[in-house]
Structure formats: C-alpha cells, structure tokens
Coordinates of N, CA and C in Angstrom, one line a residue:
M1 N 2.1 55.9 15.8 CA 1.7 54.7 16.6 C 0.7 53.8 15.8
L2 N -0.3 54.5 15.2 CA -1.3 53.8 14.4 C -0.6 53.0 13.2
K3 N 0.3 53.7 12.6 CA 1.1 53.1 11.4 C 1.8 51.9 11.9
F4 N 2.4 52.0 13.1 CA 3.2 50.9 13.7 C 2.3 49.7 14.0
L5 N 1.1 49.9 14.6 CA 0.2 48.8 14.9 C -0.3 48.2 13.6
L6 N -0.6 49.0 12.6 CA -1.0 48.5 11.3 C 0.0 47.7 10.7
L7 N 1.3 48.1 10.8 CA 2.4 47.3 10.2 C 2.5 46.0 10.9
I8 N 2.4 46.0 12.3 CA 2.5 44.7 13.0 C 1.3 43.8 12.7
F9 N 0.1 44.4 12.5 CA -1.1 43.6 12.2 C -0.9 43.0 10.8
I10 N -0.5 43.7 9.8 CA -0.3 43.2 8.5 C 0.8 42.1 8.5
S11 N 1.9 42.4 9.2 CA 3.0 41.4 9.3 C 2.5 40.1 9.9
L12 N 1.7 40.2 11.0 CA 1.1 38.9 11.6 C 0.2 38.2 10.7
L13 N -0.6 39.0 10.0 CA -1.6 38.4 9.0 C -0.8 37.7 7.9
L14 N 0.2 38.3 7.4 CA 1.0 37.7 6.3 C 1.7 36.5 6.8
F15 N 2.3 36.5 8.0 CA 3.0 35.4 8.6 C 2.0 34.2 8.8
I16 N 0.9 34.5 9.3 CA -0.1 33.4 9.6 C -0.6 32.8 8.3
S17 N -0.9 33.6 7.3 CA -1.5 33.2 6.1 C -0.5 32.4 5.2
C18 N 0.8 32.7 5.4 CA 1.8 32.0 4.6 C 2.2 30.7 5.2
G19 N 2.0 30.5 6.4 CA 2.4 29.2 7.1 C 1.4 28.1 6.8
P20 N 1.9 26.9 7.1 CA 1.0 25.7 6.8 C -0.2 25.8 7.7
R21 N -1.3 25.2 7.1 CA -2.5 25.1 7.9 C -2.3 24.1 9.0
P22 N -2.9 24.3 10.2 CA -2.7 23.4 11.3 C -3.0 21.9 11.0
D23 N -4.0 21.7 10.1 CA -4.4 20.3 9.9 C -3.5 19.7 8.8
E24 N -2.6 20.4 8.1 CA -1.8 19.9 7.1 C -0.4 19.4 7.7
L25 N 0.1 18.3 7.1 CA 1.3 17.7 7.6 C 2.5 18.5 7.0
S26 N 3.6 18.6 7.8 CA 4.8 19.2 7.3 C 5.5 18.2 6.4
T27 N 6.5 18.7 5.7 CA 7.3 17.8 4.8 C 7.9 16.6 5.5
A28 N 8.4 16.9 6.7 CA 9.0 15.8 7.5 C 7.9 14.8 7.9
E29 N 6.7 15.3 8.3 CA 5.6 14.4 8.7 C 5.1 13.5 7.5
I30 N 5.1 14.2 6.3 CA 4.7 13.4 5.1 C 5.7 12.3 4.8
A31 N 7.0 12.6 4.9 CA 8.0 11.6 4.7 C 7.9 10.4 5.7
K32 N 7.6 10.8 7.0 CA 7.4 9.7 8.0 C 6.2 8.9 7.7
E33 N 5.1 9.5 7.3 CA 3.9 8.7 6.9 C 4.1 7.8 5.7
K34 N 4.9 8.3 4.8 CA 5.2 7.5 3.6 C 6.0 6.2 4.0
E35 N 7.0 6.4 4.9 CA 7.7 5.3 5.5 C 6.8 4.3 6.2
E36 N 5.8 4.8 6.9 CA 4.9 3.9 7.6 C 4.0 3.1 6.6
I37 N 3.7 3.8 5.5 CA 2.9 3.1 4.4 C 3.7 2.0 3.8
I38 N 5.0 2.2 3.5 CA 5.8 1.2 2.9 C 6.0 0.1 3.9
A39 N 6.2 0.4 5.2 CA 6.3 -0.6 6.2 C 5.1 -1.5 6.3
T40 N 3.9 -0.9 6.2 CA 2.6 -1.6 6.2 C 2.6 -2.6 5.0
I41 N 2.9 -2.1 3.8 CA 2.9 -3.0 2.6 C 3.9 -4.1 2.8
K42 N 5.1 -3.8 3.3 CA 6.1 -4.9 3.5 C 5.6 -5.9 4.5
A43 N 5.0 -5.5 5.6 CA 4.5 -6.4 6.6 C 3.4 -7.3 6.0
F44 N 2.5 -6.7 5.2 CA 1.4 -7.4 4.6 C 2.0 -8.5 3.7
N45 N 3.0 -8.1 2.8 CA 3.7 -9.0 1.9 C 4.3 -10.2 2.7
K46 N 5.0 -9.9 3.8 CA 5.6 -10.9 4.6 C 4.6 -11.9 5.2
A47 N 3.5 -11.4 5.6 CA 2.4 -12.3 6.1 C 1.9 -13.1 5.0
M48 N 1.8 -12.6 3.7 CA 1.4 -13.4 2.6 C 2.4 -14.5 2.4
E49 N 3.7 -14.2 2.4 CA 4.7 -15.3 2.3 C 4.6 -16.4 3.3
Q50 N 4.2 -16.0 4.5 CA 4.1 -16.9 5.6 C 2.7 -17.7 5.6
E51 N 1.9 -17.3 4.6 CA 0.6 -17.9 4.5 C -0.2 -17.9 5.8
R52 N -0.3 -16.8 6.4 CA -1.0 -16.6 7.6 C -2.1 -15.6 7.5
F53 N -3.4 -16.0 7.4 CA -4.5 -15.1 7.3 C -4.5 -14.1 8.5
E54 N -4.3 -14.7 9.7 CA -4.4 -13.8 10.9 C -3.3 -12.8 10.9
G55 N -2.2 -13.1 10.2 CA -1.1 -12.1 10.0 C -1.5 -11.0 9.1
L56 N -2.4 -11.2 8.2 CA -2.8 -10.2 7.2 C -3.9 -9.2 7.8
V57 N -4.7 -9.7 8.7 CA -5.9 -8.9 9.2 C -5.5 -7.6 9.8
P58 N -4.4 -7.4 10.5 CA -4.1 -6.1 11.1 C -3.8 -5.0 10.1
Y59 N -3.5 -5.5 8.8 CA -3.2 -4.5 7.8 C -4.3 -4.2 6.8
L60 N -5.5 -4.7 7.2 CA -6.7 -4.6 6.3 C -7.8 -3.8 7.0
S61 N -8.5 -3.0 6.2 CA -9.7 -2.3 6.7 C -10.8 -3.3 6.7
E62 N -11.8 -3.0 7.5 CA -13.0 -3.9 7.5 C -13.7 -3.8 6.2
D63 N -13.7 -2.6 5.5 CA -14.4 -2.5 4.3 C -13.5 -2.5 3.1
V64 N -12.7 -3.6 3.1 CA -11.7 -3.8 2.0 C -12.3 -4.3 0.7
I65 N -11.7 -3.9 -0.4 CA -12.1 -4.4 -1.7 C -10.8 -4.6 -2.5
F66 N -10.8 -5.8 -3.2 CA -9.6 -6.2 -4.0 C -10.1 -6.7 -5.3
F67 N -9.2 -6.4 -6.3 CA -9.4 -7.0 -7.7 C -8.1 -7.7 -8.0
G68 N -8.2 -9.0 -8.3 CA -7.0 -9.8 -8.5 C -6.6 -9.8 -10.0
T69 N -5.7 -10.8 -10.3 CA -5.2 -10.9 -11.7 C -6.2 -11.6 -12.6
D70 N -7.2 -12.3 -12.0 CA -8.2 -13.0 -12.8 C -9.5 -12.1 -12.7
S71 N -10.2 -12.1 -13.8 CA -11.4 -11.3 -13.9 C -12.5 -11.7 -12.8
S72 N -12.5 -12.9 -12.4 CA -13.4 -13.3 -11.4 C -13.0 -13.0 -10.0
E73 N -11.8 -12.5 -9.8 CA -11.3 -12.2 -8.4 C -11.8 -10.8 -8.1
I74 N -12.9 -10.7 -7.5 CA -13.5 -9.4 -6.9 C -13.8 -9.7 -5.5
I75 N -13.1 -9.1 -4.6 CA -13.3 -9.3 -3.2 C -13.8 -8.1 -2.5
K76 N -15.0 -8.2 -1.9 CA -15.7 -7.0 -1.4 C -15.8 -7.0 0.1
S77 N -15.2 -7.9 0.8 CA -15.4 -7.9 2.3 C -14.2 -8.7 2.9
L78 N -14.1 -8.6 4.2 CA -13.0 -9.4 4.9 C -13.3 -10.9 4.8
S79 N -14.6 -11.3 4.9 CA -14.9 -12.7 4.8 C -14.7 -13.2 3.3
D80 N -15.0 -12.4 2.3 CA -14.6 -12.8 0.9 C -13.1 -12.9 0.8
F81 N -12.4 -12.0 1.4 CA -10.9 -12.1 1.4 C -10.4 -13.3 2.0
K82 N -10.9 -13.7 3.2 CA -10.5 -14.9 3.9 C -10.7 -16.1 3.0
K83 N -11.9 -16.2 2.3 CA -12.1 -17.3 1.5 C -11.2 -17.4 0.3
A84 N -11.0 -16.3 -0.4 CA -10.1 -16.2 -1.5 C -8.6 -16.5 -1.2
I85 N -8.2 -15.9 0.0 CA -6.8 -16.1 0.3 C -6.5 -17.5 0.8
T86 N -7.5 -18.2 1.5 CA -7.4 -19.6 1.9 C -7.2 -20.4 0.6
E87 N -8.1 -20.2 -0.4 CA -7.9 -20.9 -1.7 C -6.6 -20.7 -2.3
Q88 N -6.1 -19.5 -2.2 CA -4.7 -19.2 -2.8 C -3.7 -19.9 -2.0
F89 N -3.7 -19.9 -0.7 CA -2.7 -20.6 0.2 C -2.8 -22.1 -0.1
N90 N -3.9 -22.7 -0.5 CA -4.0 -24.1 -0.8 C -3.5 -24.4 -2.2
A91 N -3.5 -23.4 -3.1 CA -3.1 -23.7 -4.5 C -1.6 -23.3 -4.7
V92 N -1.0 -22.5 -3.9 CA 0.3 -21.9 -4.1 C 1.2 -22.3 -3.0
E93 N 2.5 -22.6 -3.3 CA 3.5 -22.8 -2.2 C 4.7 -22.0 -2.5
N94 N 5.5 -21.7 -1.5 CA 6.7 -21.0 -1.6 C 6.6 -19.7 -2.3
L95 N 5.6 -18.9 -1.9 CA 5.4 -17.5 -2.4 C 6.5 -16.7 -1.8
T96 N 7.3 -16.0 -2.7 CA 8.2 -15.0 -2.2 C 8.2 -13.7 -3.0
Y97 N 8.3 -12.6 -2.3 CA 8.3 -11.3 -3.0 C 9.8 -10.8 -2.9
G98 N 10.2 -10.1 -4.0 CA 11.4 -9.4 -4.0 C 11.3 -8.0 -3.5
E99 N 12.2 -7.2 -3.8 CA 12.2 -5.8 -3.4 C 11.2 -5.0 -4.2
M100 N 10.5 -4.1 -3.6 CA 9.6 -3.2 -4.3 C 10.4 -2.2 -5.1
S101 N 9.9 -1.9 -6.3 CA 10.6 -0.9 -7.2 C 9.5 0.1 -7.8
D102 N 10.0 1.2 -8.3 CA 9.2 2.2 -8.9 C 8.0 2.6 -8.0
V103 N 8.3 2.8 -6.7 CA 7.3 3.1 -5.7 C 6.9 4.6 -5.8
S104 N 5.6 4.8 -5.9 CA 5.0 6.1 -5.9 C 3.9 6.2 -4.9
I105 N 4.0 7.1 -4.0 CA 2.9 7.3 -3.0 C 2.3 8.7 -3.2
Q106 N 1.0 8.7 -3.3 CA 0.3 10.0 -3.2 C -0.6 10.0 -2.0
M107 N -0.6 11.1 -1.3 CA -1.3 11.2 0.0 C -2.0 12.6 0.2
D108 N -3.1 12.6 0.8 CA -3.7 13.8 1.1 C -2.9 14.6 2.1
S109 N -3.1 15.9 2.2 CA -2.3 16.8 3.0 C -2.4 16.6 4.5
R110 N -3.5 15.9 4.9 CA -3.6 15.6 6.3 C -3.2 14.2 6.7
G111 N -2.7 13.5 5.8 CA -2.2 12.1 6.1 C -3.2 11.2 6.5
T112 N -4.4 11.2 5.9 CA -5.5 10.2 6.2 C -5.8 9.2 5.1
L113 N -5.4 9.5 3.9 CA -5.7 8.7 2.8 C -4.5 8.7 1.8
A114 N -4.2 7.5 1.3 CA -3.0 7.4 0.5 C -3.2 6.3 -0.6
S115 N -2.4 6.5 -1.7 CA -2.4 5.5 -2.7 C -0.9 5.2 -3.0
I116 N -0.6 3.9 -3.0 CA 0.8 3.5 -3.4 C 0.7 2.6 -4.6
I117 N 1.6 2.8 -5.5 CA 1.7 1.9 -6.6 C 3.2 1.5 -6.7
F118 N 3.4 0.2 -7.1 CA 4.8 -0.3 -7.1 C 4.9 -1.5 -8.0
G119 N 6.1 -1.9 -8.3 CA 6.4 -3.2 -9.0 C 7.1 -4.1 -8.0
I120 N 6.9 -5.4 -8.2 CA 7.6 -6.3 -7.3 C 7.8 -7.7 -7.9
P121 N 9.0 -8.2 -8.0 CA 9.2 -9.5 -8.5 C 8.6 -10.5 -7.5
T122 N 7.9 -11.5 -8.1 CA 7.2 -12.5 -7.3 C 7.5 -13.9 -7.8
T123 N 7.8 -14.8 -7.0 CA 8.0 -16.2 -7.3 C 7.1 -17.1 -6.5
Y124 N 6.5 -18.0 -7.2 CA 5.7 -19.0 -6.4 C 5.6 -20.3 -7.2
K125 N 5.2 -21.4 -6.6 CA 5.1 -22.7 -7.2 C 3.6 -23.1 -7.0
M126 N 2.9 -23.4 -8.0 CA 1.6 -24.0 -7.9 C 1.7 -25.4 -7.4
V127 N 0.8 -25.8 -6.5 CA 0.8 -27.1 -5.9 C 0.8 -28.1 -7.1
G128 N 1.7 -29.1 -7.1 CA 1.7 -30.1 -8.2 C 2.5 -29.7 -9.4
A129 N 2.9 -28.4 -9.5 CA 3.7 -28.0 -10.6 C 5.2 -28.5 -10.4
P130 N 5.9 -28.7 -11.5 CA 7.3 -29.2 -11.4 C 8.3 -28.2 -10.9
S131 N 8.0 -26.9 -11.2 CA 9.0 -25.9 -10.7 C 8.3 -24.6 -10.5
P132 N 9.0 -23.7 -9.7 CA 8.4 -22.4 -9.5 C 8.4 -21.5 -10.7
E133 N 7.5 -20.5 -10.7 CA 7.4 -19.5 -11.8 C 7.7 -18.1 -11.2
S134 N 8.3 -17.3 -12.0 CA 8.6 -15.9 -11.6 C 7.9 -14.9 -12.4
Y135 N 7.3 -13.9 -11.8 CA 6.6 -12.9 -12.5 C 6.9 -11.5 -11.9
F136 N 6.6 -10.5 -12.6 CA 6.7 -9.1 -12.1 C 5.3 -8.6 -11.9
F137 N 4.9 -8.4 -10.7 CA 3.6 -7.8 -10.4 C 3.6 -6.3 -10.3
R138 N 2.6 -5.7 -10.8 CA 2.4 -4.3 -10.6 C 1.2 -4.2 -9.6
V139 N 1.4 -3.5 -8.6 CA 0.4 -3.5 -7.5 C 0.0 -2.1 -7.1
N140 N -1.3 -1.9 -6.9 CA -1.8 -0.6 -6.4 C -2.6 -0.9 -5.2
R141 N -2.3 -0.1 -4.1 CA -3.1 -0.2 -2.9 C -3.6 1.2 -2.5
T142 N -4.8 1.3 -2.0 CA -5.3 2.5 -1.3 C -5.3 2.2 0.2
L143 N -4.8 3.1 0.9 CA -4.7 2.9 2.4 C -5.4 4.1 3.1
K144 N -5.9 3.9 4.3 CA -6.4 5.0 5.1 C -5.9 4.8 6.5
K145 N -5.9 5.9 7.2 CA -5.5 5.9 8.6 C -6.7 5.5 9.5
E146 N -6.5 4.4 10.2 CA -7.6 3.9 11.1 C -6.9 3.7 12.5
G147 N -7.4 4.3 13.5 CA -6.8 4.1 14.8 C -5.4 4.4 14.9
G148 N -4.9 5.4 14.1 CA -3.5 5.8 14.2 C -2.6 5.0 13.3
K149 N -3.1 4.0 12.6 CA -2.2 3.2 11.7 C -2.8 3.1 10.3
W150 N -1.9 2.8 9.4 CA -2.3 2.7 8.0 C -2.8 1.3 7.7
V151 N -4.0 1.2 7.1 CA -4.6 -0.1 6.7 C -5.0 -0.1 5.2
I152 N -5.0 -1.2 4.6 CA -5.3 -1.3 3.2 C -6.8 -1.3 3.0
V153 N -7.3 -0.4 2.2 CA -8.7 -0.3 1.9 C -9.1 -1.0 0.6
S154 N -8.2 -0.9 -0.4 CA -8.5 -1.5 -1.7 C -7.1 -1.8 -2.4
G155 N -7.2 -2.7 -3.4 CA -6.0 -3.0 -4.1 C -6.3 -3.7 -5.4
I156 N -5.4 -3.6 -6.3 CA -5.5 -4.4 -7.6 C -4.1 -4.8 -7.9
V157 N -4.0 -6.0 -8.5 CA -2.7 -6.6 -8.9 C -2.8 -6.9 -10.4
S158 N -1.7 -6.7 -11.1 CA -1.6 -7.1 -12.5 C -0.3 -7.8 -12.7
I159 N -0.2 -8.6 -13.7 CA 1.1 -9.3 -14.0 C 1.6 -8.6 -15.3
A160 N 2.8 -8.1 -15.2 CA 3.5 -7.5 -16.4 C 4.0 -8.7 -17.2
R161 N 3.3 -8.9 -18.3 CA 3.7 -10.1 -19.1 C 4.6 -9.8 -20.2
T162 N 5.6 -10.6 -20.4 CA 6.5 -10.5 -21.6 C 6.4 -11.7 -22.5
G163 N 5.4 -12.5 -22.3 CA 5.2 -13.7 -23.0 C 5.8 -14.9 -22.3
K164 N 6.6 -14.7 -21.3 CA 7.2 -15.8 -20.5 C 7.6 -15.2 -19.2
P165 N 7.7 -16.1 -18.2 CA 8.1 -15.6 -16.8 C 9.5 -14.9 -16.9
I166 N 9.7 -14.0 -16.0 CA 11.0 -13.3 -15.9 C 12.0 -14.3 -15.3
Q167 N 13.2 -14.0 -15.5 CA 14.3 -14.9 -14.9 C 14.8 -14.1 -13.7
Q168 N 14.9 -14.8 -12.6 CA 15.5 -14.2 -11.4 C 17.0 -14.3 -11.4
E169 N 17.7 -13.3 -11.0 CA 19.1 -13.3 -10.9 C 19.5 -14.2 -9.6
P170 N 20.5 -15.0 -9.7 CA 20.9 -15.9 -8.6 C 21.4 -15.1 -7.4

C-alpha cells in the first residue's frame, strides 16, 4: 500500500511539474495573441492612412516613445506624437500601406509584452510634389497588454534604400 501511494504521489508530481505553468499561455493562446497584435498594427496603419489622430490613440500607450526615419524624430509622449503626426499629416497626402511581410513576433510566455518587426511597402505624396513616391519601410514596434488589449509602447521605422524608390506592381 505504501509503494502504491508513493507511486501515485510521484506520478502526480511528475504530471504537475511537466505541465505548463498556470501563468504561461498555451500554444493556441500564443497564436491568438499574435493575431491580435497583427490586427492592432493593421488598425494603426489604417488610421494613419485616414490621417486621423483620434483613430491612432486607442492603439497607443500613454508612455509611448517613437524614433522616426529622421534623426530629429524622437517622440517621448502622446503630446509629442500628436504634434509630430499633425505635422506629418500636413506634409504628406495619399499615404497607403501595402501588405506586411517578413513578420516576426516575439512575446513573453504570459502574453503581456511583445515585439513585432515587419516590412511594408509604403506610398505617399509630399504636398506640392508632382508624383507619389514608393518605399519599403522596415518597422519595429513593442507592444504591451493594457486593459486586456495590445497597445504600442515604442517603435522605430527605417527606409530600406536601394538608391531609388521601389516600383509598385500595378
């Protein structure tokens, strides 16, 4: 009887220790969180195309920090972001994003902090310019879970340069 109880105890201990910790997400939950992260980024990009600051706010953390493609573009607060994005909206027209590619998402095991990096073709026309220009942006965003939803905490954008703008397929 003692051997039987010992065997049950060891089996339970082994079963419990080999299972996922209660605070860690399952593989299916991780996949779902990654889909939500991509949806957040796509919604943010859509609001950028629509040039609506108020449409961007739900996807941003209060303590946001951004680094832009220009060395002077350092944004350390929501009010800095509003000023910079308003200037951008006044200087750029017809901003459009293509499909994200080379998407990589890294996330902590509890689904509270994540990093996404991706490439995205981008076309825009500077106000007063004769024609639009197309570029391939490389984008990195750090997101955290706030109030049950993913929000952008930080980001950096770079332009992959080939010496000339990329050509969009018709």
